[in-house]
Coordinates of C-alpha atoms and ligand atoms in Angstrom, one line a residue:
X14 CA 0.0 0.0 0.0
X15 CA 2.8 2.0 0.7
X16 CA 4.6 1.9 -2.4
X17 CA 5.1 4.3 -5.0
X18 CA 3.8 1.9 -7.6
X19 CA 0.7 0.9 -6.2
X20 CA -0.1 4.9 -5.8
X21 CA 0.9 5.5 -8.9
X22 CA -1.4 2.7 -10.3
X23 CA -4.4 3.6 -7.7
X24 CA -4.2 7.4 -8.8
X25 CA -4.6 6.9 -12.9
X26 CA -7.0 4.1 -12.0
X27 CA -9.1 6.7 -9.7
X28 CA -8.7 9.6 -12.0
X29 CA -9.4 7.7 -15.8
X30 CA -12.1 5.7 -14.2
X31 CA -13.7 8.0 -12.2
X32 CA -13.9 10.6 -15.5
X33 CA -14.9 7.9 -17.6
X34 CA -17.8 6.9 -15.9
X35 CA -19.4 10.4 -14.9
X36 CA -18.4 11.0 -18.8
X37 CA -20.4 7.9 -19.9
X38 CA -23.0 8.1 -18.0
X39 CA -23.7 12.1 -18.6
X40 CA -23.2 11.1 -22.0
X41 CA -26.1 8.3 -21.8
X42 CA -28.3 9.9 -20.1
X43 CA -28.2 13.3 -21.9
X44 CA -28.8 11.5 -25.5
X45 CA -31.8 10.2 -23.8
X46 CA -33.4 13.1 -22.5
X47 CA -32.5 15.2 -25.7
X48 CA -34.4 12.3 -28.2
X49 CA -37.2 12.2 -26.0
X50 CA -37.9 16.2 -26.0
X51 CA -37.4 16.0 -29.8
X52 CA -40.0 13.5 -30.0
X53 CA -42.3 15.2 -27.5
X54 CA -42.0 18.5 -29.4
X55 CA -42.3 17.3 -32.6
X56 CA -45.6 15.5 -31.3
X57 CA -46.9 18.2 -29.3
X58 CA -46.9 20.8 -32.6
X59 CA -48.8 18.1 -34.8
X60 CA -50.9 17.8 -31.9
X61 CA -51.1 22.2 -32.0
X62 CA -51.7 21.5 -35.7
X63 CA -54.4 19.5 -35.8
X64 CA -56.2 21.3 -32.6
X65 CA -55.8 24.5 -34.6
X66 CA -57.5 22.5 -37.6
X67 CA -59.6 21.2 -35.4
X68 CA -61.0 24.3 -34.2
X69 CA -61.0 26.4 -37.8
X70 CA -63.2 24.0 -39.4
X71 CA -66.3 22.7 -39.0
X72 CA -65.4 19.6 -37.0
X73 CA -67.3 20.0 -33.9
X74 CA -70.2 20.8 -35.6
X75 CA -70.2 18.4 -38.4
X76 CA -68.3 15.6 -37.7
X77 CA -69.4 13.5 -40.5
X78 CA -68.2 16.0 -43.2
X79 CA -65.3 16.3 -45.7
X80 CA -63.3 18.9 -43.4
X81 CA -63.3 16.3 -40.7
X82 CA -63.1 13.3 -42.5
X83 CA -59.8 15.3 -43.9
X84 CA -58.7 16.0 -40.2
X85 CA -59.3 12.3 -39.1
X86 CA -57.5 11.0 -41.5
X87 CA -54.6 13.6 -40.6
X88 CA -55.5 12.0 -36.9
X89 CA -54.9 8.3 -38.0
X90 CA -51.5 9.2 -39.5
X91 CA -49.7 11.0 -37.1
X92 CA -51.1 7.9 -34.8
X93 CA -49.9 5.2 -37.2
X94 CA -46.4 6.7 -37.7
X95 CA -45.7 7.8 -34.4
X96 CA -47.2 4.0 -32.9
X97 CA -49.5 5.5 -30.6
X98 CA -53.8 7.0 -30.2
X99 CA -55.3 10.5 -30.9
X100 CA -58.2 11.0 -29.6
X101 CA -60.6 14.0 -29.2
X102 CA -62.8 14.8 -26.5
X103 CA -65.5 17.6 -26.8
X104 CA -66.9 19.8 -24.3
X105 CA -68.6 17.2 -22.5
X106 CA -66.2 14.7 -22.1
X107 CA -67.7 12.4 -25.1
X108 CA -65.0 10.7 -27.6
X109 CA -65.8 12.3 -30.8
X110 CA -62.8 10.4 -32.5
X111 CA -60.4 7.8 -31.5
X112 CA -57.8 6.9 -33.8
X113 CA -58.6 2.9 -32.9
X114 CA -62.2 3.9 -33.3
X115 CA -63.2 1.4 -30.6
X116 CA -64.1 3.9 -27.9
X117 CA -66.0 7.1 -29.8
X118 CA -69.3 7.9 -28.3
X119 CA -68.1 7.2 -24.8
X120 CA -67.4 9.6 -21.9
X121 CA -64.4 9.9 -20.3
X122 CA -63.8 11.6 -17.3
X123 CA -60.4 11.9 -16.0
X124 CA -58.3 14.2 -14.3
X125 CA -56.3 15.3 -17.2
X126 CA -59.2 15.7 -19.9
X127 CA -61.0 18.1 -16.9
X128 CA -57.6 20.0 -16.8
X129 CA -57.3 20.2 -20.3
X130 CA -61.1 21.3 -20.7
X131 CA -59.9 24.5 -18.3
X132 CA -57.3 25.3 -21.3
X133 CA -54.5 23.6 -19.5
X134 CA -52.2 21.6 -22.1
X135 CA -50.0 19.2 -20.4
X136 CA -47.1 16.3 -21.0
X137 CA -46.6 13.3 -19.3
X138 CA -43.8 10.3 -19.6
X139 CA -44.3 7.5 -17.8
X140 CA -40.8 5.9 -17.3
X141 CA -42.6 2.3 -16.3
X142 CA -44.7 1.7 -19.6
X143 CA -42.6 4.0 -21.6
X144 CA -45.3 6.4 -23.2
X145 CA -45.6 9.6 -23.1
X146 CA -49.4 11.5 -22.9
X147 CA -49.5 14.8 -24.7
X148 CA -53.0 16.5 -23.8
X149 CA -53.6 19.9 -25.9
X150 CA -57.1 21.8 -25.6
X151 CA -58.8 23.4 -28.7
X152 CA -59.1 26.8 -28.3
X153 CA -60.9 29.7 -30.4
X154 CA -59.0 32.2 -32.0
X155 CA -55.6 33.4 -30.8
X156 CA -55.7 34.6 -27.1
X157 CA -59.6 33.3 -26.6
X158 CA -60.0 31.5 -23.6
X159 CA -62.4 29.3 -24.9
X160 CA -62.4 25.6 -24.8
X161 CA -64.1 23.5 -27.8
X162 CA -62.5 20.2 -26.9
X163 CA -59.2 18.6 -25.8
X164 CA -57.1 16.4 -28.0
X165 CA -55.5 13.6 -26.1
X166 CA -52.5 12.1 -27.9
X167 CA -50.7 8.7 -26.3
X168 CA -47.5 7.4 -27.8
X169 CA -45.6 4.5 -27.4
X170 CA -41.6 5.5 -26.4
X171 CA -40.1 1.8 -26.2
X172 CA -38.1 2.5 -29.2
X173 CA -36.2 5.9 -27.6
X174 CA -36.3 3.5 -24.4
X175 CA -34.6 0.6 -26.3
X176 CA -32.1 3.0 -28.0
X177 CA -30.6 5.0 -24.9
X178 CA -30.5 1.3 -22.7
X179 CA -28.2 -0.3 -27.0
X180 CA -26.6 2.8 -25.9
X181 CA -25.7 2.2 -22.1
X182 CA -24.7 -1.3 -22.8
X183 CA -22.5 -0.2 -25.5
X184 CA -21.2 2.5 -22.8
X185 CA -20.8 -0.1 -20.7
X186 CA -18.9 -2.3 -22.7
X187 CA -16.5 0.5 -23.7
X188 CA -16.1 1.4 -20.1
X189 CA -15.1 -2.2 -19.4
X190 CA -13.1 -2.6 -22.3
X191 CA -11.4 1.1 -21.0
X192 CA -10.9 0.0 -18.1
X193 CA -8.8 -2.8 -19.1
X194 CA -6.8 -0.9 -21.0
X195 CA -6.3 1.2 -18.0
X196 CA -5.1 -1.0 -15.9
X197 CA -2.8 -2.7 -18.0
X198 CA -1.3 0.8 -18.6
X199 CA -1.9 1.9 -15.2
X200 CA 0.8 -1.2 -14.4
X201 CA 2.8 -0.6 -17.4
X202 CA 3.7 3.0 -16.5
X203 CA 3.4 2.8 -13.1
X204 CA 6.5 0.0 -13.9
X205 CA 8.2 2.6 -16.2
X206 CA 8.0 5.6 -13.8
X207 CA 9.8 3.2 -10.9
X208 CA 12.3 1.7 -12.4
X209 CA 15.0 4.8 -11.6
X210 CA 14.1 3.9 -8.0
X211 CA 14.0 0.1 -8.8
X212 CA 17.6 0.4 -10.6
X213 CA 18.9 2.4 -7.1
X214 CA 17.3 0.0 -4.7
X215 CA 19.2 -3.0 -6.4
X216 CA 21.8 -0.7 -6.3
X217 CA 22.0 0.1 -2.8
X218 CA 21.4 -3.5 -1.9
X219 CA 24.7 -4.6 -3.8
X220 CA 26.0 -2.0 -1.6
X221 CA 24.6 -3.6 0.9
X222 CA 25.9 -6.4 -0.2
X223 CA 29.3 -5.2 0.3
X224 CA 29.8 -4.8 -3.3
X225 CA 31.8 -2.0 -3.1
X226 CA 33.3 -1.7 -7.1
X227 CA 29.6 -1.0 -8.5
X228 CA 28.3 2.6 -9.5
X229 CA 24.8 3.4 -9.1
X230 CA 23.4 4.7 -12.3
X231 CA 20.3 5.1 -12.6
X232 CA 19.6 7.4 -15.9
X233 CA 16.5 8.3 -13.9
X234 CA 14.8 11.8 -13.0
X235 CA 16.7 15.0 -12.4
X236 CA 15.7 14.7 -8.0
X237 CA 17.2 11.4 -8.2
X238 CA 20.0 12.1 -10.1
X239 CA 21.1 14.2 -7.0
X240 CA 20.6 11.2 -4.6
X241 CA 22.8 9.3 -7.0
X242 CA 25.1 11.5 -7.0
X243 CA 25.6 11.6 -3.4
X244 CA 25.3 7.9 -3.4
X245 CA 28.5 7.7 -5.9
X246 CA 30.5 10.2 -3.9
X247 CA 30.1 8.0 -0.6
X248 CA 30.9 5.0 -2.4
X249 CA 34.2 7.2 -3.7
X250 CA 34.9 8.0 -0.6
X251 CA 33.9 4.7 0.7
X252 CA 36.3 3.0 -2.0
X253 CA 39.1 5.5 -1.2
X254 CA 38.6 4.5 2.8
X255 CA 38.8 0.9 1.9
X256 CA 42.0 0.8 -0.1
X257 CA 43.7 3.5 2.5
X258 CA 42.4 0.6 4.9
X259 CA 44.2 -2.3 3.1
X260 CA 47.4 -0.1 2.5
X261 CA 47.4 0.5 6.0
X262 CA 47.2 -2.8 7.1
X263 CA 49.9 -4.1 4.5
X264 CA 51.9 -1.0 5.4
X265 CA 51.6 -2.1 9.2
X266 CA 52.7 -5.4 8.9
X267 CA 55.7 -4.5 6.7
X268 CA 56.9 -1.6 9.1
X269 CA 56.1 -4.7 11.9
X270 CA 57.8 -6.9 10.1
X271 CA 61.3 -5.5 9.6
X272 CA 62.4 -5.3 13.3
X273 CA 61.8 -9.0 13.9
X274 CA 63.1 -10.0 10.7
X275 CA 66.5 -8.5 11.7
X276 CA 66.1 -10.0 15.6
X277 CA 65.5 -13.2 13.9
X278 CA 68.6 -13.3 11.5
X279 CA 70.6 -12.0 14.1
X280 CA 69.5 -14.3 16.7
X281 CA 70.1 -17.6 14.1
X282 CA 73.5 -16.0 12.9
X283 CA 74.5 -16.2 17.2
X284 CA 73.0 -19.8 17.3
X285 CA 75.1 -20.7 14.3
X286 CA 78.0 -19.9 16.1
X287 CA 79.0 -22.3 18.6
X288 CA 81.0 -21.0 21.6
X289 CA 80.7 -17.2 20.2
X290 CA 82.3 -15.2 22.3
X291 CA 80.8 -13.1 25.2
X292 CA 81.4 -9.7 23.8
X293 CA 79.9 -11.1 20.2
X294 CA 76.5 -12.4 22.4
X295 CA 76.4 -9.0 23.8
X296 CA 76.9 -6.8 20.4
X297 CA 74.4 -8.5 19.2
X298 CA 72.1 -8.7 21.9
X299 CA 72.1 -4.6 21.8
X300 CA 71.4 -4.8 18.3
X301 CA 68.4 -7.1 19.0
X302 CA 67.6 -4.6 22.3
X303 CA 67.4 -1.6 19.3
X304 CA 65.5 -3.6 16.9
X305 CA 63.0 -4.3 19.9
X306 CA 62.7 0.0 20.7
X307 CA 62.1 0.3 17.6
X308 CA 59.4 -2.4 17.2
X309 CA 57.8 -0.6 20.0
X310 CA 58.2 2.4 18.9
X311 CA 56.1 2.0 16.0
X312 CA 53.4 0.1 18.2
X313 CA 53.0 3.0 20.5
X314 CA 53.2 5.6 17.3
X315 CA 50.6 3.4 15.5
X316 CA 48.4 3.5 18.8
X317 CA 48.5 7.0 19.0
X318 CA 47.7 7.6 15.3
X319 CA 44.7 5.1 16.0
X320 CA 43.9 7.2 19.1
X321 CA 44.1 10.5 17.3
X322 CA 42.6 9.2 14.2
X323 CA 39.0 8.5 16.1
X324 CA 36.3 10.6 16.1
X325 CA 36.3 14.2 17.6
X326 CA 34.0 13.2 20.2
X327 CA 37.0 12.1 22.1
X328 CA 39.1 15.5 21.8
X329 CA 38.9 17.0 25.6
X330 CA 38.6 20.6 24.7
X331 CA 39.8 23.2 27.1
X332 CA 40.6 27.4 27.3
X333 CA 44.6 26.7 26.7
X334 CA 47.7 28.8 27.1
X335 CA 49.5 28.4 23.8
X336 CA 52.5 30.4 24.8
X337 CA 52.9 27.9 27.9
X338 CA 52.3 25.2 25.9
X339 CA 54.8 25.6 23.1
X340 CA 57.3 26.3 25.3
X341 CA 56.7 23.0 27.9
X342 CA 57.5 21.2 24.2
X343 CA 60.6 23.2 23.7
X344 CA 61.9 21.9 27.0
X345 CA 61.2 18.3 25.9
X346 CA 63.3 18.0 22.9
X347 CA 65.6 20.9 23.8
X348 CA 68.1 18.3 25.0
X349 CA 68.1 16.8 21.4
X350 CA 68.4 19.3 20.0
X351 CA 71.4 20.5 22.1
X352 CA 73.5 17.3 21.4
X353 CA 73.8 18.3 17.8
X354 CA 74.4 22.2 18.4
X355 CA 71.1 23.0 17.0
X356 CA 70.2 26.6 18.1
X357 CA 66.9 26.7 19.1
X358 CA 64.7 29.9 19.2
X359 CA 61.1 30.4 20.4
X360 CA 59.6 34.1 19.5
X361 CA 56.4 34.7 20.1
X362 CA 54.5 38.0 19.0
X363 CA 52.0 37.5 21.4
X364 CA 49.6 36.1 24.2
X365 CA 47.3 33.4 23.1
X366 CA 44.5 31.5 24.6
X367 CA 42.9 29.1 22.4
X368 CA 40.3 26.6 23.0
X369 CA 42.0 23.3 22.0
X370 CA 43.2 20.0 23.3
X371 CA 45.9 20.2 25.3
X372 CA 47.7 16.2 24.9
X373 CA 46.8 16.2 21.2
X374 CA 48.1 18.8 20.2
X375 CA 51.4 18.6 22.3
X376 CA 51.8 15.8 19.8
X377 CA 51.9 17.4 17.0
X378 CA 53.8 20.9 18.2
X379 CA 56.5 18.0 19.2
X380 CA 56.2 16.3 16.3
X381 CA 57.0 19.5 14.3
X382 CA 60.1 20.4 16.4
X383 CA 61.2 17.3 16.3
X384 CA 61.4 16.7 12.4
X385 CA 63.1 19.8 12.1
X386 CA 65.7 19.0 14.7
X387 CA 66.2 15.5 13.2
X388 CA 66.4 16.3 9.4
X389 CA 69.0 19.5 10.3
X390 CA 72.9 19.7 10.3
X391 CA 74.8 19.8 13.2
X392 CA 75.7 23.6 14.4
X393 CA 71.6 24.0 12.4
X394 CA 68.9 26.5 13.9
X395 CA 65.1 26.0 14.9
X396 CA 63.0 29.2 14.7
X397 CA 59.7 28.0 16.2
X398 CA 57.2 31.4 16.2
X399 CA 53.6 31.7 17.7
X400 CA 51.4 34.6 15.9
X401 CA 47.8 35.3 16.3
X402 CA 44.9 37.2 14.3
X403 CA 41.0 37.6 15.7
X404 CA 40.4 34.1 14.5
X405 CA 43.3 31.8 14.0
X406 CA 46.8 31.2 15.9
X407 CA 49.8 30.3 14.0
X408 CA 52.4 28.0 14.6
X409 CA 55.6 28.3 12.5
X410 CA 58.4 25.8 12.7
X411 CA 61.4 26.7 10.7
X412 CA 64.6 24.9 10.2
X413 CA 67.7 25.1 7.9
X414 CA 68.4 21.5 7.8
X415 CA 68.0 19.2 4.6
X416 CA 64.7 20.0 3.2
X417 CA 62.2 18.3 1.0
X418 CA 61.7 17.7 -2.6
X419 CA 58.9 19.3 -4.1
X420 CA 57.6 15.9 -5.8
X421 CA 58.0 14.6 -2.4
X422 CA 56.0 17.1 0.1
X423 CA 52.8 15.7 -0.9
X424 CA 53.4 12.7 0.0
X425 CA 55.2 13.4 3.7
X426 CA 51.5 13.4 5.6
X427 CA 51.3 9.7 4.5
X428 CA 51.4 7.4 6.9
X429 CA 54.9 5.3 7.2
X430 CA 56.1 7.7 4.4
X431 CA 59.8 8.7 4.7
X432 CA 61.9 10.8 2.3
X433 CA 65.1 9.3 3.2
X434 CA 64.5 5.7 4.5
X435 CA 67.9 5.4 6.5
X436 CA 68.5 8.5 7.6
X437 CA 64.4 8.5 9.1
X438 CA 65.4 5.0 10.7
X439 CA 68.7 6.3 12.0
X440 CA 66.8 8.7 13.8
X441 CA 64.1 6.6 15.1
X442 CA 61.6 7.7 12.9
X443 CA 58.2 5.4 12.0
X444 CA 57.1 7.9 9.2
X445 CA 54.0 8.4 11.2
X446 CA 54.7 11.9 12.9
X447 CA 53.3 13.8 10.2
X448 CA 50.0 11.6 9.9
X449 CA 49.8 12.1 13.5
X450 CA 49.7 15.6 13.6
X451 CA 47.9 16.2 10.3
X452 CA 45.0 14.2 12.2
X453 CA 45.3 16.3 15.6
X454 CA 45.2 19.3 13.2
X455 CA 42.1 18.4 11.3
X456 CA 40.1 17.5 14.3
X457 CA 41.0 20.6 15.6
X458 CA 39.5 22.7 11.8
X459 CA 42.9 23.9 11.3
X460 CA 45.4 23.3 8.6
X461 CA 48.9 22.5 7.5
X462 CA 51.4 24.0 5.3
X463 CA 54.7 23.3 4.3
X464 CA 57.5 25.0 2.4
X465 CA 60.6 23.6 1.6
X466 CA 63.7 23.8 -0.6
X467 CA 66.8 20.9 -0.6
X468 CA 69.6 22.0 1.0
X469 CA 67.7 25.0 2.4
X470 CA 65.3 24.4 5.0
X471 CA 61.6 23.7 5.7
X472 CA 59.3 25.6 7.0
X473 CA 55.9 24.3 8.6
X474 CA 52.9 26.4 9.4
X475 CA 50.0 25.0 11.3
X476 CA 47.1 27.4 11.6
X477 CA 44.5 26.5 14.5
X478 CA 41.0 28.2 15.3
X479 CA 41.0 30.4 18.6
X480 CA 37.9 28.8 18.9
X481 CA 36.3 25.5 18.8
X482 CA 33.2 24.2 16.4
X483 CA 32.1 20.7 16.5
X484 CA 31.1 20.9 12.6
X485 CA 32.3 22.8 9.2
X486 CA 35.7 24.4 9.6
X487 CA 38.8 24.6 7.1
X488 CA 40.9 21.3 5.7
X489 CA 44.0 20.4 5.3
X490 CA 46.0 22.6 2.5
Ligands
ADP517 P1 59.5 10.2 10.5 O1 59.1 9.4 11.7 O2 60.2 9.5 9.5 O3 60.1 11.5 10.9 P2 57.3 11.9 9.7 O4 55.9 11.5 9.3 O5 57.4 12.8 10.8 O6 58.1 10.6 9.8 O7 57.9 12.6 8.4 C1 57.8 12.0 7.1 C2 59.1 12.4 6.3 O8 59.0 13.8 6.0 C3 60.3 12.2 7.1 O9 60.8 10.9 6.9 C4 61.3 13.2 6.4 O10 61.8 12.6 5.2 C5 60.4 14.3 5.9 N1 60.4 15.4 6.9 C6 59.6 15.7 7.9 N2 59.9 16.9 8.5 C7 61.0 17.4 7.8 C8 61.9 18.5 8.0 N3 61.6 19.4 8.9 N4 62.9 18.6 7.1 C9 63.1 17.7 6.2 N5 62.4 16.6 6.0 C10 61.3 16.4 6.8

């Protein structure tokens, strides 16, 4: 009951029936009534006819003679070809001529013969036997009031009868017969106008189906085009999600893989060796203790981009001193960065308090410095410098170290994606930092520039909202 194609069906079904049948049946019973009045007029002016002969002519007086043997005969034949009796009464209620001359000479006293004696002329059709009674009085001259007689003409109306009910059936038939056709079409284009919405319902159910590779086209209507549409660009996106997924996960157990690879060949190359020496068991030992820092490194990197990765309901939002904040990092990695002579500058242009989340974003302010420490020169510089407008802080972290390629900056948000594979694994890098904090950045609406040259430097710029909104916001640049 509730679907679009049984409205559909019900609706042209309601509306071409509906019309059909008022139209038929107006049609059948106007035909009727407009044969009938022709018949009745036509009738009642022979009957004015021969009541005006009738009344010019001797009749009444002589009803033997050749005037009213003329108007009899007139009588008979209007009664023979219209299947029905004329007869006239005079004054006194006596037959003076019956067109089946079987009652003249006898009196009849009804209501309508008294009515029509008083000048009244009147037509009557009786629906039951299907005749109609025309009574007209004779009158005198023009506008006299005076009675002479009344003519009283019956006719039989079968045939008009017969004709209007060929006609109904026939109506009836084609009514039927439309009807049919109705509701054949009714299902035909009910079955056309659905299949756009047929075509995305299988659609969706493949989906459904966890058919991801299909495309929902439905060549349908212009509103469903847009549902499409947005149908396709989830799926995209869906698609896009999925293979990021199985890179991920191949990605992940390749990055998980190399550690115990290397414990494992160094572990059989020790076992190989019978009575290795102590200070061999222990070289290799530290190289197996590395391997297994590393191995968790990447674990607890890969937790936090899991962590940071999940949805914003979990950011703890809180009114934040920036200024503080930058500069509790600084202290972190300042001892790093002093091993290699790195000079290290924090300027800040001003106090800001921003609403954001304080652990998160530690991670990627680190994460930042960091980098630019690692991927320096020894005797390098750090300028790290905190600006704000009305709407935005921004978060600059410059560095004169090695730099990036420009085919390669793209791609240095991906996750496990290093420029320089040794020197990132020399420094304990996963290739994950930069995922990390791209994710802390985009929960938090803000975005992430870089600009570097080789040879020359880097330089990243984070911009964050002052303040937070759960929904809209800018991307990542
Ligand atoms: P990693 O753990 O290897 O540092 P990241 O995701 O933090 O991974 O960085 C990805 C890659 O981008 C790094 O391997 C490095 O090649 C490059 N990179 C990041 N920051 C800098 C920088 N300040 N200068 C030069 N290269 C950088």
């Amino acid at each position: 009951m509730g679907s679009l194609r049984f409205r559909i069906i019900f609706y042209l079904l309601l509306f071409g029936l509906v019309s059909n049948l008022i139209l038929s049946g107006v049609f059948v019973s106007s035909q009727y009534d407009r044969t009938l009045n022709s018949r009745v007029n036509s009738l009642t002016s022979y009957g004015q006819m021969l009541a005006n002969s009738v009344a010019s002519t001797g009749y009444l007086n002589d009803p033997t003679g050749s005037e009213a043997q003329l108007i009899n005969t007139q009588i008979s034949l209007i009664a023979d070809i219209y299947d029905g009796r004329v007869v006239v009464v005079d004054r006194n209620c006596k037959i003076i001529e019956d067109s089946y001359n079987f009652e003249e000479g006898k009196t009849i006293i009804a209501d309508r013969v008294i009515r029509g004696l008083r000048g009244e002329s009147s037509t009557q059709v009786n629906e039951t036997t299907h005749s109609a009674e025309i009574v007209i009085p004779v009158t005198g001259a023009a506008g006299s009031s005076e009675v002479y007689a009344v003519l009283i003409m019956s006719f039989n109306v079968e045939d008009i009868f017969t004709l209007s009910e060929t006609t109904q059936n026939q109506s009836r038939l084609l009514v039927t017969i439309f009807a049919l056709v109705m509701i054949i079409a009714a299902i035909l284009i009910s079955r056309h106008l659905t299949r756009p919405f047929r075509k995305i319902q299988s659609s969706i159910k493949s989906l459904a189906d966890g058919y991801l590779q299909e495309n929902v086209n439905t060549n349908g209507y212009t509103e469903l085009i847009e549902v499409q549409e947005a149908i396709n660009t989830m799926l995209r996106r869906l698609k896009v999600q999925e293979e990021s997924r199985q890179q991920f996960v191949s990605d992940v157990s390749h990055e998980l893989k190399t550690p115990i690879t290397s414990i494992k060949v160094l572990s059989d190359s020790l076992l190989a060796q019978e009575d290795a020496p102590a200070e061999m068991y222990r070289e290799f030992l530290m190289d197996i203790s590395q391997e297994i820092d590393r191995e968790s490194q990447i674990i607890s990197d890969l937790l936090t981009l899991v962590r940071a990765d999940r949805n914003t309901e979990e950011l703890k939002i809180a009114d934040t001193n920036i200024n503080e904040l930058i500069e509790q990092n600084l202290r972190r990695v300042r001892p790093i960065a002093e091993q290699r002579h790195i000079d290290l500058v924090y300027e800040s242009f001003r106090d800001v308090r921003a609403q954001v989340d304080e652990t998160k974003l530690s991670l990627a302010i680190t994460s930042l410095i960091e980098n630019a420490i690692k991927y320096n020169q020894d005797d390098g510089w750090v300028h790290v410098s905190l600006n704000a407008d009305h709407q935005y802080f921004y978060l600059k972290v410059e560095d004169n170290g090695v730099g990036i390629p420009e085919e390669e900056q793209e791609h240095i948000f991906e996750r496990f994606y290093r420029v320089d594979k040794a020197r990132s694994r020399e420094t304990g890098g996963t290739g994950l930092g930069l995922s990390i904090t791209r994710s802390v950045i985009m929960m938090h609406k803000g975005n992430l520039k870089v600009y570097s040259r080789p040879g020359e430097g880097s330089t990243f710029t984070m911009r964050i909202p002052l303040y937070y909104r759960k929904s809209g916001g800018g991307r990542d640049e």
